[in-house]
Coordinates of C-alpha atoms in Angstrom, one line a residue:
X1297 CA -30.9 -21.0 -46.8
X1298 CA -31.2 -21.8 -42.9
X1299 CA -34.1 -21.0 -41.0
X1300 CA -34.1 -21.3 -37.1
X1301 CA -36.1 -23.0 -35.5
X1302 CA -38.0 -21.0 -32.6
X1303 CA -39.9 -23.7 -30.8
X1304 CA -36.5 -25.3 -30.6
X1305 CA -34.9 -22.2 -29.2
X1306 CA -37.7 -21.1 -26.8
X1307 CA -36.7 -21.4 -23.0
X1308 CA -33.5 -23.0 -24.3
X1309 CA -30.9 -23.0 -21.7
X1310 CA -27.7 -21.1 -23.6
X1311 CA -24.0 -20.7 -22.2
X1312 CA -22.4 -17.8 -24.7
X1313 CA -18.8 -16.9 -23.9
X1314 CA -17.5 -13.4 -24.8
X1315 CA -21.1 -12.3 -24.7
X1316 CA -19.9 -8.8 -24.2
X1317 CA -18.3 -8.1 -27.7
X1318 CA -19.2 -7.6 -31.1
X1319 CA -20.6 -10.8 -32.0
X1320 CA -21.4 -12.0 -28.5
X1321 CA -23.8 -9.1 -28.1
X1322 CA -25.6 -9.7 -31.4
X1323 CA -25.4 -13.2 -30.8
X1324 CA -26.9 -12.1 -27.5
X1325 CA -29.9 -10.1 -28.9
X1326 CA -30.5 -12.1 -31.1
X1327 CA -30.7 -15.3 -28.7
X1328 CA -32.9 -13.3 -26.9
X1329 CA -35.2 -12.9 -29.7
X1330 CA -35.8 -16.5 -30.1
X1331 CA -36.8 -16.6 -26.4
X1332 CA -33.6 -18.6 -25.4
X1333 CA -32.5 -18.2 -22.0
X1334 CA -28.9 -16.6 -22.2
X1335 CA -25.9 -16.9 -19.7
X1336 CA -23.1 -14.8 -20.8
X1337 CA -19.3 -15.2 -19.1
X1338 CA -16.8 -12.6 -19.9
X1339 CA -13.6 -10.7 -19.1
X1340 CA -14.9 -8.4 -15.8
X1341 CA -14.1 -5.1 -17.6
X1342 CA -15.9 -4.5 -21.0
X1343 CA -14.7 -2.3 -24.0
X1344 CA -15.7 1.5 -24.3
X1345 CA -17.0 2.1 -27.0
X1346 CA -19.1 -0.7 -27.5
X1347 CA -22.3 -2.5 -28.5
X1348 CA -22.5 -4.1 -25.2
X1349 CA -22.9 -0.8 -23.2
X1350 CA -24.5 1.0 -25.9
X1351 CA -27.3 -1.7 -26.0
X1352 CA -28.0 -2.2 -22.5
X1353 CA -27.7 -6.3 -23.6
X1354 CA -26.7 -6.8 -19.7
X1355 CA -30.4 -6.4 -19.3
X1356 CA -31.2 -9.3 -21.5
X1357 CA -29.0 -12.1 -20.4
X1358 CA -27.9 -13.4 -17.2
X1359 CA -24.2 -11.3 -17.2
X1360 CA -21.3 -13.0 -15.6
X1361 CA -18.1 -11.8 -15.1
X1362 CA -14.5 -14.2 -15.5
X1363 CA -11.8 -15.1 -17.4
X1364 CA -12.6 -18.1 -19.5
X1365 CA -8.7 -19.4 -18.4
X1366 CA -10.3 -19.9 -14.3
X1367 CA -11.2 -23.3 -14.5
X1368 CA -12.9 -23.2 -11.1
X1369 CA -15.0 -20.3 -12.2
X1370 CA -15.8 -21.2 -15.3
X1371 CA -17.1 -24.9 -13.9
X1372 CA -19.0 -23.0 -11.4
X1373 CA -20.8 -20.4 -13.9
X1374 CA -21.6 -23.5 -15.9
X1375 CA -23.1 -26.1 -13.4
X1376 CA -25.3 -22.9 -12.0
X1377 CA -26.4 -22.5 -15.8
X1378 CA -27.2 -26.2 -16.7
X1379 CA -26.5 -24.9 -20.4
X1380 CA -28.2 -27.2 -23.2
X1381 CA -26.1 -25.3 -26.3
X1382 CA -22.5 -23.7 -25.4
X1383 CA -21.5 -21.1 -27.8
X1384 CA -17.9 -20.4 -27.0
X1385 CA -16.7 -16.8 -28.5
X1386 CA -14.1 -15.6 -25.8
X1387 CA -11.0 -15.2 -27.6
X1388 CA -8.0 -12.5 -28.2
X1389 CA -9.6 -11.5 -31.8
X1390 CA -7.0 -8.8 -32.7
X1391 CA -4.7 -9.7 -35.6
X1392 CA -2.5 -7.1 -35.0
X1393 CA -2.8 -7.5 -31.1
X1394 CA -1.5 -11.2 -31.4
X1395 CA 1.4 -9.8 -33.0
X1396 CA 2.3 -7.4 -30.2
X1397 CA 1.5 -10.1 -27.4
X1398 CA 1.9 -13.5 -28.7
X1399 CA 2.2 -15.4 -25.6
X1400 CA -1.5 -13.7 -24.1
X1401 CA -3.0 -14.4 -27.0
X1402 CA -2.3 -18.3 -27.3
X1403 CA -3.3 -18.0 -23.5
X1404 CA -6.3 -16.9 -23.9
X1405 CA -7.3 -18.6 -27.4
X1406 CA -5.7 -22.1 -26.3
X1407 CA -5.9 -22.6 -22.9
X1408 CA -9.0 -20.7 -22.8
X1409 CA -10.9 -23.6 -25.4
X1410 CA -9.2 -26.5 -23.2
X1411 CA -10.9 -24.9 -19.7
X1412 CA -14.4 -24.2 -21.5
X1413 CA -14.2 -27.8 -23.4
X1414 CA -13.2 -29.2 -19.7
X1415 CA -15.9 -27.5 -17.9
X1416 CA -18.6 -28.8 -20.6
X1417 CA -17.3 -32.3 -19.9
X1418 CA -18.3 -31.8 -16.1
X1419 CA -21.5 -30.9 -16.9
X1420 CA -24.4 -32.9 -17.7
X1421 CA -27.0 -30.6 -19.3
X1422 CA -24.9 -30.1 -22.6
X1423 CA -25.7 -31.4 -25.8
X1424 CA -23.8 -29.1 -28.1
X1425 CA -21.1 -26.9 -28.4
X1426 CA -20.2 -24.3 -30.9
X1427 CA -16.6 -23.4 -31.1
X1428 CA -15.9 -20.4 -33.0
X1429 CA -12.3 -19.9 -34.6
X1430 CA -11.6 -18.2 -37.6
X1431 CA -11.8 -18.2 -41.7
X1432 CA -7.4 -17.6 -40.8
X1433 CA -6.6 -21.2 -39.5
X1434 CA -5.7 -22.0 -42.5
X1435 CA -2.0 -22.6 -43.8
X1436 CA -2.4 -19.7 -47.0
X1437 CA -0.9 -21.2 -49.8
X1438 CA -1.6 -17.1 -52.0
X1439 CA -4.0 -15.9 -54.1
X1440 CA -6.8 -17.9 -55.9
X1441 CA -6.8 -20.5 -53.4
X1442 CA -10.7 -20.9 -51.9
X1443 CA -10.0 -23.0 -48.4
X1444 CA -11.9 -26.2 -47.4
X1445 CA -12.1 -27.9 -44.1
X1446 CA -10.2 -30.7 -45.2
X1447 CA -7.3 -28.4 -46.1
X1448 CA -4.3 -28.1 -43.4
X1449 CA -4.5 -25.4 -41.1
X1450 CA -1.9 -23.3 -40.1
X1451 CA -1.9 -19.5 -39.9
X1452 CA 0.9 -16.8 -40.3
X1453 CA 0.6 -14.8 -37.5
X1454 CA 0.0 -15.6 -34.0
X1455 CA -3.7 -15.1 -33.7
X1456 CA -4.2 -17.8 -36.5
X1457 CA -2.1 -20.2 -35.1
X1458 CA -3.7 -19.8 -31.8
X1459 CA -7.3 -20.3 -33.5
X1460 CA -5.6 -23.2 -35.7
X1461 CA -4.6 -24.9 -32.2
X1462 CA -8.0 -24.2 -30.8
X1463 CA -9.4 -26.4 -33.5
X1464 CA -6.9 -29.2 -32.3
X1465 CA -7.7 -28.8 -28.5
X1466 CA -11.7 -29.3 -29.9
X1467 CA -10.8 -31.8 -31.9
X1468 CA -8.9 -33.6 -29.1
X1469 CA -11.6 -33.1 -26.9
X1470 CA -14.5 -34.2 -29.1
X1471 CA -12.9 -37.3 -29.7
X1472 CA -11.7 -37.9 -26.5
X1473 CA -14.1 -37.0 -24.3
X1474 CA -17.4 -35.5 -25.3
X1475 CA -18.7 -37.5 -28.1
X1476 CA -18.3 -40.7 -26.2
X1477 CA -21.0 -39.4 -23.5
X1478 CA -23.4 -38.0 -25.9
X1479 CA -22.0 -33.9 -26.2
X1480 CA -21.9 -33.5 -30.4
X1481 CA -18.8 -30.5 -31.0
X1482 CA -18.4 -28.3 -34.1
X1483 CA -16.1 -25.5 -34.3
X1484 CA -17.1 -22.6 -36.4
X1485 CA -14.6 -21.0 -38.7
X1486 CA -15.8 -17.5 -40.0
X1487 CA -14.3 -13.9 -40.5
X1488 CA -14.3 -10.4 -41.6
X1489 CA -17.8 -10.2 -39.8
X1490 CA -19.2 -6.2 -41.0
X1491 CA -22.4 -5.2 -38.9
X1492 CA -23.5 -2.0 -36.2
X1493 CA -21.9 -1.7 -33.4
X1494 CA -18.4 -3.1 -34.1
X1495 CA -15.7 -0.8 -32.3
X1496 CA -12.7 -2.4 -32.7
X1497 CA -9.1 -1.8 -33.3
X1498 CA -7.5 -2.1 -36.8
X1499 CA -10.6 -3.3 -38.1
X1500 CA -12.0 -1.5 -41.5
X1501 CA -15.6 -0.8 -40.6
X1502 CA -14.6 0.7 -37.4
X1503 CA -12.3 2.5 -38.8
X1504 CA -14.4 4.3 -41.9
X1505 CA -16.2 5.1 -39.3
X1506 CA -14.2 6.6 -36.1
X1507 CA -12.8 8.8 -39.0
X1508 CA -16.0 10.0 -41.1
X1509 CA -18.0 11.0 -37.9
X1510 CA -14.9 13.1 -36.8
X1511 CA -15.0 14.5 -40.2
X1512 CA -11.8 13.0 -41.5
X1513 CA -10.1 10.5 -44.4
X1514 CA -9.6 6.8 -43.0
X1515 CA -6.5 5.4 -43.7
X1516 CA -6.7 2.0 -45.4
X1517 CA -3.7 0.4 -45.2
X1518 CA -3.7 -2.5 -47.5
X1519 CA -6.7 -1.3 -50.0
X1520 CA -5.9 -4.3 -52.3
X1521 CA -6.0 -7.5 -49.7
X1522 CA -9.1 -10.0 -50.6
X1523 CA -11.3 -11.1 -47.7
X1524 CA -14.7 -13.6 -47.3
X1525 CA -17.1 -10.2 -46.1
X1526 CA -19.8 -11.1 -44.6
X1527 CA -22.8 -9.7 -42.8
X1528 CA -23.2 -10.4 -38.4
X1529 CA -26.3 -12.1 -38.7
X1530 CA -25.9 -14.3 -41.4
X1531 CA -22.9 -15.8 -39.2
X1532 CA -25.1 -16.2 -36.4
X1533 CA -27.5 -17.6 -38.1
X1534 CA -24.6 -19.9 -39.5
X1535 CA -23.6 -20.9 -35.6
X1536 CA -27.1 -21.2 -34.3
X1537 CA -28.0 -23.7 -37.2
X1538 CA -25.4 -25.6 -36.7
X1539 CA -25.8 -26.1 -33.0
X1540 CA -29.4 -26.9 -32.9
X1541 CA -28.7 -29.8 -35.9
X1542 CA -25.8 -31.0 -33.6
X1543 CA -27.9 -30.9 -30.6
X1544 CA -30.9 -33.1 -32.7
X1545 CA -28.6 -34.9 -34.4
X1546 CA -29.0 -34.0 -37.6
X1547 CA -25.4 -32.9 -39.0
X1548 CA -21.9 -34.3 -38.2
X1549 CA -20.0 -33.0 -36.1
X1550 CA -16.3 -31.5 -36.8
X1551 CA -15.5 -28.0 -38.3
X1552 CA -17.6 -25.9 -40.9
X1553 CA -16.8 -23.0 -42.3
X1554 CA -19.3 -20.0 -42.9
X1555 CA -18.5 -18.1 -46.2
X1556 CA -20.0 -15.7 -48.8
X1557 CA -21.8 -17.3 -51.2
X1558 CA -20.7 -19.2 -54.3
X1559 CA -22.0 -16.6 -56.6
X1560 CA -20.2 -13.9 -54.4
X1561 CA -16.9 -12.1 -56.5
X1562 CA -13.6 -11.7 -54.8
X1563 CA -14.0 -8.3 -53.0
X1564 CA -10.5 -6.0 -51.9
X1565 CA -10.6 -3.5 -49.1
X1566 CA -10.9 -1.1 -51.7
X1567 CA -14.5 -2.0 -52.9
X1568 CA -15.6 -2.1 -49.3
X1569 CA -14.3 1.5 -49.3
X1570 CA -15.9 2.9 -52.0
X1571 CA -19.2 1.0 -50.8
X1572 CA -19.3 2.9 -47.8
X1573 CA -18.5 6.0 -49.5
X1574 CA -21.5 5.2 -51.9
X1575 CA -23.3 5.4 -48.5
X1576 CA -21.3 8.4 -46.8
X1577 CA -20.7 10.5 -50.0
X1578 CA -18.4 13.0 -47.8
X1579 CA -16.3 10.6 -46.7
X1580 CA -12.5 10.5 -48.0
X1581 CA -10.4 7.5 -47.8
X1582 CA -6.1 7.7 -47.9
X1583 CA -5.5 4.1 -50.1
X1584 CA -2.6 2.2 -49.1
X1585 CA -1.2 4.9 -46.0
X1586 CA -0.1 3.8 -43.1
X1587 CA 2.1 1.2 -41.4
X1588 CA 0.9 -2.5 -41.7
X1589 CA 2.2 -3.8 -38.6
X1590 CA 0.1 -7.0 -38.8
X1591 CA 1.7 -8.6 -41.9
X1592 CA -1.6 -10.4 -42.7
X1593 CA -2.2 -12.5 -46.2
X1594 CA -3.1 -10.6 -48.7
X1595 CA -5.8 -12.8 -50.0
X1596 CA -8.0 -15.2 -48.2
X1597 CA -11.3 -16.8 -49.3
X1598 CA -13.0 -20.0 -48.2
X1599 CA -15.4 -22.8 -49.3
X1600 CA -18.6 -22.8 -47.2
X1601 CA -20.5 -25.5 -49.3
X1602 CA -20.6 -27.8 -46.4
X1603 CA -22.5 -26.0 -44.3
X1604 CA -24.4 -25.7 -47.5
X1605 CA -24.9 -29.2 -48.1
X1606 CA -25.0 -30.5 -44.0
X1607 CA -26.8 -27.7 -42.7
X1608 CA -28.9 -26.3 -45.8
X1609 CA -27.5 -22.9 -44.7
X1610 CA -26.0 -20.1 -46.8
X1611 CA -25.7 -16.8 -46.4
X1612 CA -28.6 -14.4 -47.1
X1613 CA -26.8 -11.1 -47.7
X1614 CA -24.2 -10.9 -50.2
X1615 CA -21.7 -8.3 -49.8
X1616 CA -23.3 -4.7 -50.9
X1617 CA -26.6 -5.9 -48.8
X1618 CA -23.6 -6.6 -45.9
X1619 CA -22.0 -3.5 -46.0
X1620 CA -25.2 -1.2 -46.9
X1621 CA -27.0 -2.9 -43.6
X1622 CA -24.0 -2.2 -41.3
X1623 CA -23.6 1.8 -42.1
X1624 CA -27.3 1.8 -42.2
X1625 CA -26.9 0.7 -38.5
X1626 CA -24.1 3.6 -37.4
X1627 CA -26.6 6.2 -39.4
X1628 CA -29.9 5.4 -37.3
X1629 CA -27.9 5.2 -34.3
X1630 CA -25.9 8.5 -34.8
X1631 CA -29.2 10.3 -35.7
X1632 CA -30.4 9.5 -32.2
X1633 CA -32.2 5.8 -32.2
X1634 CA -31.5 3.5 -29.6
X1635 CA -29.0 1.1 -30.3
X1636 CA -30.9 -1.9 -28.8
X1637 CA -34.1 -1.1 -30.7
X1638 CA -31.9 -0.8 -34.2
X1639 CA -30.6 -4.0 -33.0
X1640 CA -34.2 -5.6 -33.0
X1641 CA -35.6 -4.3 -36.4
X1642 CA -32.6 -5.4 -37.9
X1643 CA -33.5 -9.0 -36.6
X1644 CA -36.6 -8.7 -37.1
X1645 CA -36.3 -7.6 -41.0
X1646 CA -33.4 -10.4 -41.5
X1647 CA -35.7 -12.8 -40.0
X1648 CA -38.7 -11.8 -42.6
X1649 CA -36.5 -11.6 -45.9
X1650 CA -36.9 -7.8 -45.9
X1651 CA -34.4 -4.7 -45.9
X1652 CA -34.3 -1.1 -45.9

């Protein structure tokens, strides 16, 4: 299981694009807690709800404002930061989004990973860069397959191929252009990421609960599809590991993914569900309603055992802990506590082995 490593994080200088959604706020928080210093660059308008306003996390990074496609800007933001570790998050990261706009979501997913890559290699404070993609670059060959990273990627729907060709602009400039000057690249591929403060569209958690605090059933479209659950901060944790052993050298570079763990059993939209019913015994779920305009795979798992094996990491929370500690997280924060402070204990108790 991987620890971090706060005398390495202290006063580290950290570039995070997409700091201002779900992950990029956590990540945010969380880098904040390790006493990293933290430069975020996002889009300039941020969405409502979510955990970036709730939390106030403006006041705990630098916040800049851009689209990561601006090379210019983006070059600037970085040479003023003199970032050590670049996380990159900005990305389209709406499946069924990438199916109504295609061409803006290769735009921002592709060209938006070639400008960031290009505005590391013109800057010489970096020593790593993180990459996040997506558990869906993989070409699905159906049910029972577990996906490695040696396995071709692909994707069936636009937001998968754009993450798939996001792994071949990093790969392309890794080899091309960072390694040989000393800046060690990984990408990240991880997904179905459950934790507080998620308010996005067409996602489940969201969903279960935009419709319970309004006092009505969610509709789960597609109750039966399989997906790698997994909590917010063992993901971090997952990217944060692996950039500070690429920054001391200490794993290989190229792609990893970040999965359940091995002794984790397939687990359907359905037993989400009724997990979070466990939690919210009021709330009513309508299986299988609803239009699936998104035309996603209906099962998708992956093999994280070298992340295991490079980086000594796995996952902490299997998937009840996962879902239990996100609606714990809506609960304390809809009965009045801050959402910043929730934020905190959370790390804090991840960081010590304990839960509620």
């Amino acid at each position: 299981m991987g620890t971090l490593t706060e005398e390495f994080w202290a006063g580290k200088r950290v570039f995070v694009t997409g700091h201002t959604g779900f992950k990029g706020s956590w990540l945010t928080v969380l880098l904040d807690h390790l006493g990293a210093e933290v430069t975020g660059f996002s889009l300039p308008t941020v969405d409502d709800p979510s955990l970036f306003s709730a939390a106030g996390v403006r006041g705990v990074c630098r916040d800049l404002r851009g689209d990561v496609r601006d090379l210019p800007a983006l070059c600037g933001a970085i040479e003023a930061a003199q970032p050590q570790i670049v996380v990159h998050l900005a990305a389209q990261a709406i499946v069924a989004r990438g199916f109504a706009d295609p061409c803006g979501t290769l735009s921002h997913n592709v060209l938006g990973t070639a400008v960031l890559l290009e505005a590391v290699r013109r800057c010489e404070s970096t020593t790593a860069v993180v990459v996040a993609t997506t558990d869906k670059v993989y070409r699905n060959r159906g049910p029972g397959n577990r996906y490695g990273e040696a396995d071709p990627l692909g994707g069936n729907e636009p937001y998968g191929v754009s993450k798939a060709c996001a792994e071949l602009v990093t790969e392309c400039y890794r080899d091309a252009y960072l390694s040989p000057v000393g800046i060690r690249v990984a990408s990240a591929r991880a997904g179905n990421v459950v934790g507080g403060g998620d308010w996005g569209e067409s996602r489940l958690v969201p969903d279960i609960v935009r419709a319970w605090h309004a006092g009505e059933p969610v509709v789960v479209r597609n109750p039966r599809h399989v997906r790698p659950w997994q909590y917010v901060l063992d993901v971090l944790t997952g990217y944060l590991t692996l950039a500070e052993r690429l920054s001391r050298g200490e794993a290989p570079e190229g792609p990893y993914n970040f999965g359940p763990r091995a002794d984790d059993t397939a687990v359907d939209v359905a037993s989400v569900v009724a997990l979070a019913q466990a939690l919210y015994p009021a709330g009513r779920a309508v299986l299988g309603g609803g239009e699936d305009v998104s035309r996603e795979a209906a099962w998708l798992r992956i093999d994280a055992s070298k992340a295991r094996r490079e980086l000594g990491f796995a996952n902490r929370f299997g998937v009840g802990e996962a879902i239990r500690e996100t609606f714990r997280w809506y609960r304390l924060v809809h009965e009045g506590q801050q959402p910043l402070k929730v934020c905190r204990d959370m790390i804090r108790a991840y960081e010590s082995g304990e839960t509620a």
